Amino acid sequence: MIGLLGSVHCIGMCGGIVSALSIAPGTRKVFPVALAGGSGIAAPTAVHADVMHVIAYNAGRIGSYAMAGAVAGGIAQGVRGLSVMPSLQLGTYWLANLMLIALGLYLMDAWHGLTRLEAAGRFVWRRVQPLTARLLPMDNSRKALALGALWGWLPCGMVYSVLLTAMLSGSALDGALVMAAFGLGTLPMVASMGMLGMRLQGWLRRRRVRVASGLVILAFGIAGLARAGSGFTADWLEEVCVSPLSSHASDRTEQ
């Protein structure tokens, strides 16, 4: 849900590069021409190439998210035996939900504190970005796959907020699954941008769309904080909140 609703943020972070797939050599304006009712419908081979480029780009991007989730979950798994782990998990749980609240406010244009966090992550991107020049122009699926994998490390507050949730999963595998689920949530929006280009971006920039998406993500964060404040006892919140491992451990101890 966070990936799907938060992906309205992707129009600024990934919209330009994904839309560029629609004008790559050999696939020039395939989908925009067809959807605009133009007389020059592209050949099936060009359409197939365009779709494959978009799929490859997103496969690389989601793969990078899963890799980051595996690292985050693996860190928690590695320190699980430490005596400070329950307190660390609880603190991370509070922070993860505060990040969701910040993301919701950011999408609503009510507060832009996440941009500072994104700025802090740019030192990684400065080392990755030069590699993208070697992948241009994106005229085949291999380049699109590699560029998507690199783009997955672009500083993004939305990704950082979900990475904290991946860390709460407590294992490298579960962390990878959390981030893969997040990436799949962003897939409909990002893939559609690659196929529809600027037409979809104009709709996503509408304030009511961003406010509605932000409110839902804000509600997730508030629900998580409510659960943290009540000692993780609200069973209905299990449906929308990831539980720290410490709460599960205490449940098993009581049983």
XYZ file of C-alpha atoms in Angstrom:
255
model
C 0.000 0.000 0.000
C 2.807 2.413 0.849
C 4.568 1.607 -2.398
C 1.401 2.113 -4.435
C 0.227 5.322 -2.772
C 3.679 6.761 -2.179
C 4.634 6.272 -5.811
C 3.082 9.631 -6.642
C 6.429 10.834 -5.255
C 8.196 8.843 -7.980
C 7.122 11.267 -10.698
C 9.877 13.596 -9.548
C 12.499 10.976 -8.710
C 12.022 8.468 -11.539
C 9.453 10.018 -13.873
C 11.939 11.647 -16.201
C 14.154 8.628 -16.712
C 11.234 6.224 -17.118
C 9.441 8.516 -19.554
C 12.661 8.630 -21.561
C 12.188 4.930 -22.276
C 9.284 5.903 -24.488
C 11.555 7.905 -26.792
C 14.546 5.559 -26.882
C 15.869 4.760 -30.361
C 13.585 2.286 -32.083
C 10.678 2.869 -29.685
C 9.992 6.562 -30.265
C 6.708 7.692 -28.694
C 5.131 4.274 -29.098
C 2.498 4.465 -26.402
C 1.788 8.224 -26.426
C 1.086 8.134 -30.180
C -1.255 5.176 -29.885
C -3.169 6.557 -26.905
C -3.526 10.006 -28.458
C -5.389 8.483 -31.354
C -2.621 9.325 -33.813
C -2.654 7.778 -37.220
C 0.883 6.440 -36.953
C 0.557 3.389 -34.700
C 3.952 1.847 -34.051
C 4.810 -1.599 -35.322
C 4.285 -4.547 -32.921
C 8.033 -5.123 -32.715
C 8.595 -1.549 -31.524
C 5.806 -1.880 -28.967
C 7.328 -5.121 -27.698
C 10.752 -3.495 -27.369
C 9.313 -0.558 -25.441
C 7.488 -2.855 -23.012
C 10.609 -4.949 -22.484
C 12.666 -1.842 -21.707
C 10.163 -0.701 -19.079
C 10.010 -4.201 -17.553
C 13.808 -4.473 -17.476
C 14.218 -1.061 -15.853
C 11.726 -1.882 -13.105
C 13.200 -5.338 -12.552
C 16.573 -3.738 -11.886
C 15.057 -1.105 -9.613
C 13.077 -3.590 -7.511
C 16.112 -5.880 -7.353
C 18.132 -3.066 -5.785
C 15.355 -2.424 -3.275
C 15.354 -6.109 -2.308
C 19.129 -6.077 -1.932
C 18.941 -3.046 0.364
C 16.191 -4.764 2.364
C 18.346 -7.859 2.748
C 21.169 -5.720 4.130
C 18.842 -3.914 6.554
C 17.195 -7.128 7.741
C 20.568 -8.858 7.978
C 21.901 -6.136 10.275
C 19.034 -6.715 12.686
C 19.497 -10.475 12.408
C 23.185 -10.126 13.234
C 22.578 -8.220 16.470
C 19.447 -10.073 17.551
C 21.243 -11.782 20.427
C 22.427 -8.548 22.031
C 20.790 -7.523 25.293
C 19.920 -4.106 23.856
C 17.986 -5.614 20.933
C 14.445 -5.251 22.413
C 15.029 -1.562 23.122
C 16.613 -1.092 19.707
C 13.660 -2.738 17.995
C 11.158 -0.639 19.879
C 13.056 2.537 19.067
C 13.287 1.558 15.408
C 9.559 0.822 15.375
C 8.779 4.322 16.643
C 11.186 5.816 14.116
C 9.731 3.793 11.237
C 6.229 5.074 11.940
C 7.451 8.628 12.413
C 9.038 8.302 8.982
C 5.689 7.227 7.541
C 4.082 10.294 9.067
C 6.835 12.441 7.570
C 6.271 10.770 4.186
C 2.531 11.421 4.368
C 3.123 15.083 5.191
C 5.676 15.310 2.392
C 3.244 13.946 -0.181
C 0.650 16.456 1.033
C 3.180 19.309 0.669
C 2.650 20.068 4.354
C 6.235 19.435 5.489
C 9.403 18.714 3.538
C 11.711 17.398 6.221
C 12.378 14.253 4.212
C 14.283 16.281 1.643
C 17.009 16.776 4.258
C 17.311 13.021 4.660
C 17.523 12.607 0.902
C 20.266 15.210 0.823
C 22.213 13.195 3.409
C 22.135 10.164 1.104
C 23.521 11.990 -1.906
C 27.104 11.093 -1.059
C 26.284 7.504 -2.115
C 24.547 8.674 -5.263
C 27.526 10.834 -6.261
C 29.582 7.641 -6.490
C 26.911 5.723 -8.385
C 25.729 8.395 -10.789
C 28.830 8.398 -13.068
C 28.050 4.793 -13.955
C 24.746 5.828 -15.513
C 26.541 7.737 -18.288
C 27.854 4.448 -19.635
C 24.315 3.137 -20.033
C 23.062 5.928 -22.256
C 21.365 5.845 -24.645
C 19.051 3.158 -23.257
C 18.610 1.329 -26.530
C 18.328 -2.231 -25.223
C 16.884 -4.124 -22.272
C 20.284 -4.891 -20.735
C 21.028 -1.205 -20.370
C 17.547 -0.566 -18.976
C 18.032 -3.361 -16.412
C 21.402 -1.992 -15.302
C 20.133 1.582 -15.154
C 17.153 0.502 -13.056
C 19.496 -1.299 -10.665
C 21.557 1.865 -10.266
C 18.509 4.096 -9.978
C 17.294 1.976 -7.068
C 20.056 3.569 -4.959
C 18.902 7.107 -5.656
C 18.435 8.991 -2.326
C 14.723 8.746 -1.542
C 13.005 9.429 1.773
C 10.180 7.068 0.873
C 12.616 4.199 0.371
C 14.407 5.032 3.624
C 11.144 4.931 5.567
C 10.350 1.434 4.301
C 13.924 0.261 4.892
C 13.342 0.813 8.617
C 10.344 -1.502 8.361
C 12.514 -4.026 6.529
C 14.973 -3.882 9.405
C 12.154 -4.725 11.820
C 11.595 -7.973 9.912
C 14.712 -9.295 11.638
C 16.246 -11.356 8.828
C 17.899 -10.772 5.475
C 15.273 -12.824 3.630
C 12.306 -11.106 5.242
C 13.934 -7.714 4.750
C 14.349 -8.468 1.054
C 10.709 -9.571 0.837
C 9.492 -6.370 2.523
C 11.402 -4.208 0.051
C 10.379 -6.372 -2.903
C 6.729 -5.947 -1.880
C 7.300 -2.203 -1.632
C 8.913 -2.162 -5.073
C 6.032 -4.128 -6.582
C 3.667 -1.579 -5.054
C 5.428 1.194 -6.963
C 5.435 -0.847 -10.174
C 1.995 0.122 -11.573
C 2.734 3.838 -11.295
C 6.340 3.763 -12.503
C 5.619 1.351 -15.357
C 2.648 3.452 -16.440
C 4.879 6.525 -16.537
C 7.162 4.665 -18.903
C 4.257 3.869 -21.190
C 2.154 7.023 -20.901
C 4.863 9.593 -20.273
C 3.828 13.142 -19.450
C 0.089 12.418 -19.674
C 0.124 10.443 -16.437
C 2.576 12.775 -14.737
C 0.197 15.707 -15.161
C -2.566 13.798 -13.387
C -0.306 12.643 -10.564
C 0.829 16.175 -9.840
C -2.703 17.225 -8.958
C -2.901 18.319 -5.361
C -5.948 16.210 -4.473
C -4.189 13.040 -5.653
C -1.108 13.767 -3.544
C -3.176 14.780 -0.492
C -5.312 11.630 -0.654
C -2.236 9.406 -0.931
C -0.467 11.297 1.841
C -3.430 10.983 4.197
C -3.519 7.194 3.881
C 0.220 6.854 4.559
C -0.095 9.333 7.427
C -2.828 7.118 8.900
C -0.494 4.096 8.718
C 2.118 5.979 10.729
C -0.378 7.216 13.322
C -1.799 3.701 13.717
C 1.702 2.366 14.278
C 2.445 4.980 16.936
C -0.863 4.206 18.629
C 0.130 0.579 18.757
C 3.558 1.447 20.151
C 2.007 3.640 22.822
C -0.372 0.899 23.918
C 2.325 -1.748 24.217
C 1.505 -3.484 20.902
C -1.695 -4.981 22.288
C -4.211 -3.914 19.625
C -4.757 -7.078 17.604
C -6.557 -5.314 14.750
C -3.410 -3.301 14.052
C -1.692 -6.549 13.045
C -3.341 -6.051 9.637
C -1.639 -2.720 8.917
C 1.463 -2.582 11.136
C 4.659 -4.599 11.153
C 5.409 -5.863 14.668
C 8.870 -5.705 16.205
C 10.346 -9.129 16.843
C 10.370 -8.369 20.552
C 6.575 -8.391 20.649
C 6.438 -11.774 18.948
C 9.061 -13.117 21.298
C 7.084 -11.996 24.315
C 3.943 -13.613 22.877
C 5.767 -16.925 22.524
C 7.121 -16.637 26.068
C 3.642 -16.083 27.469
C 2.306 -19.075 25.539
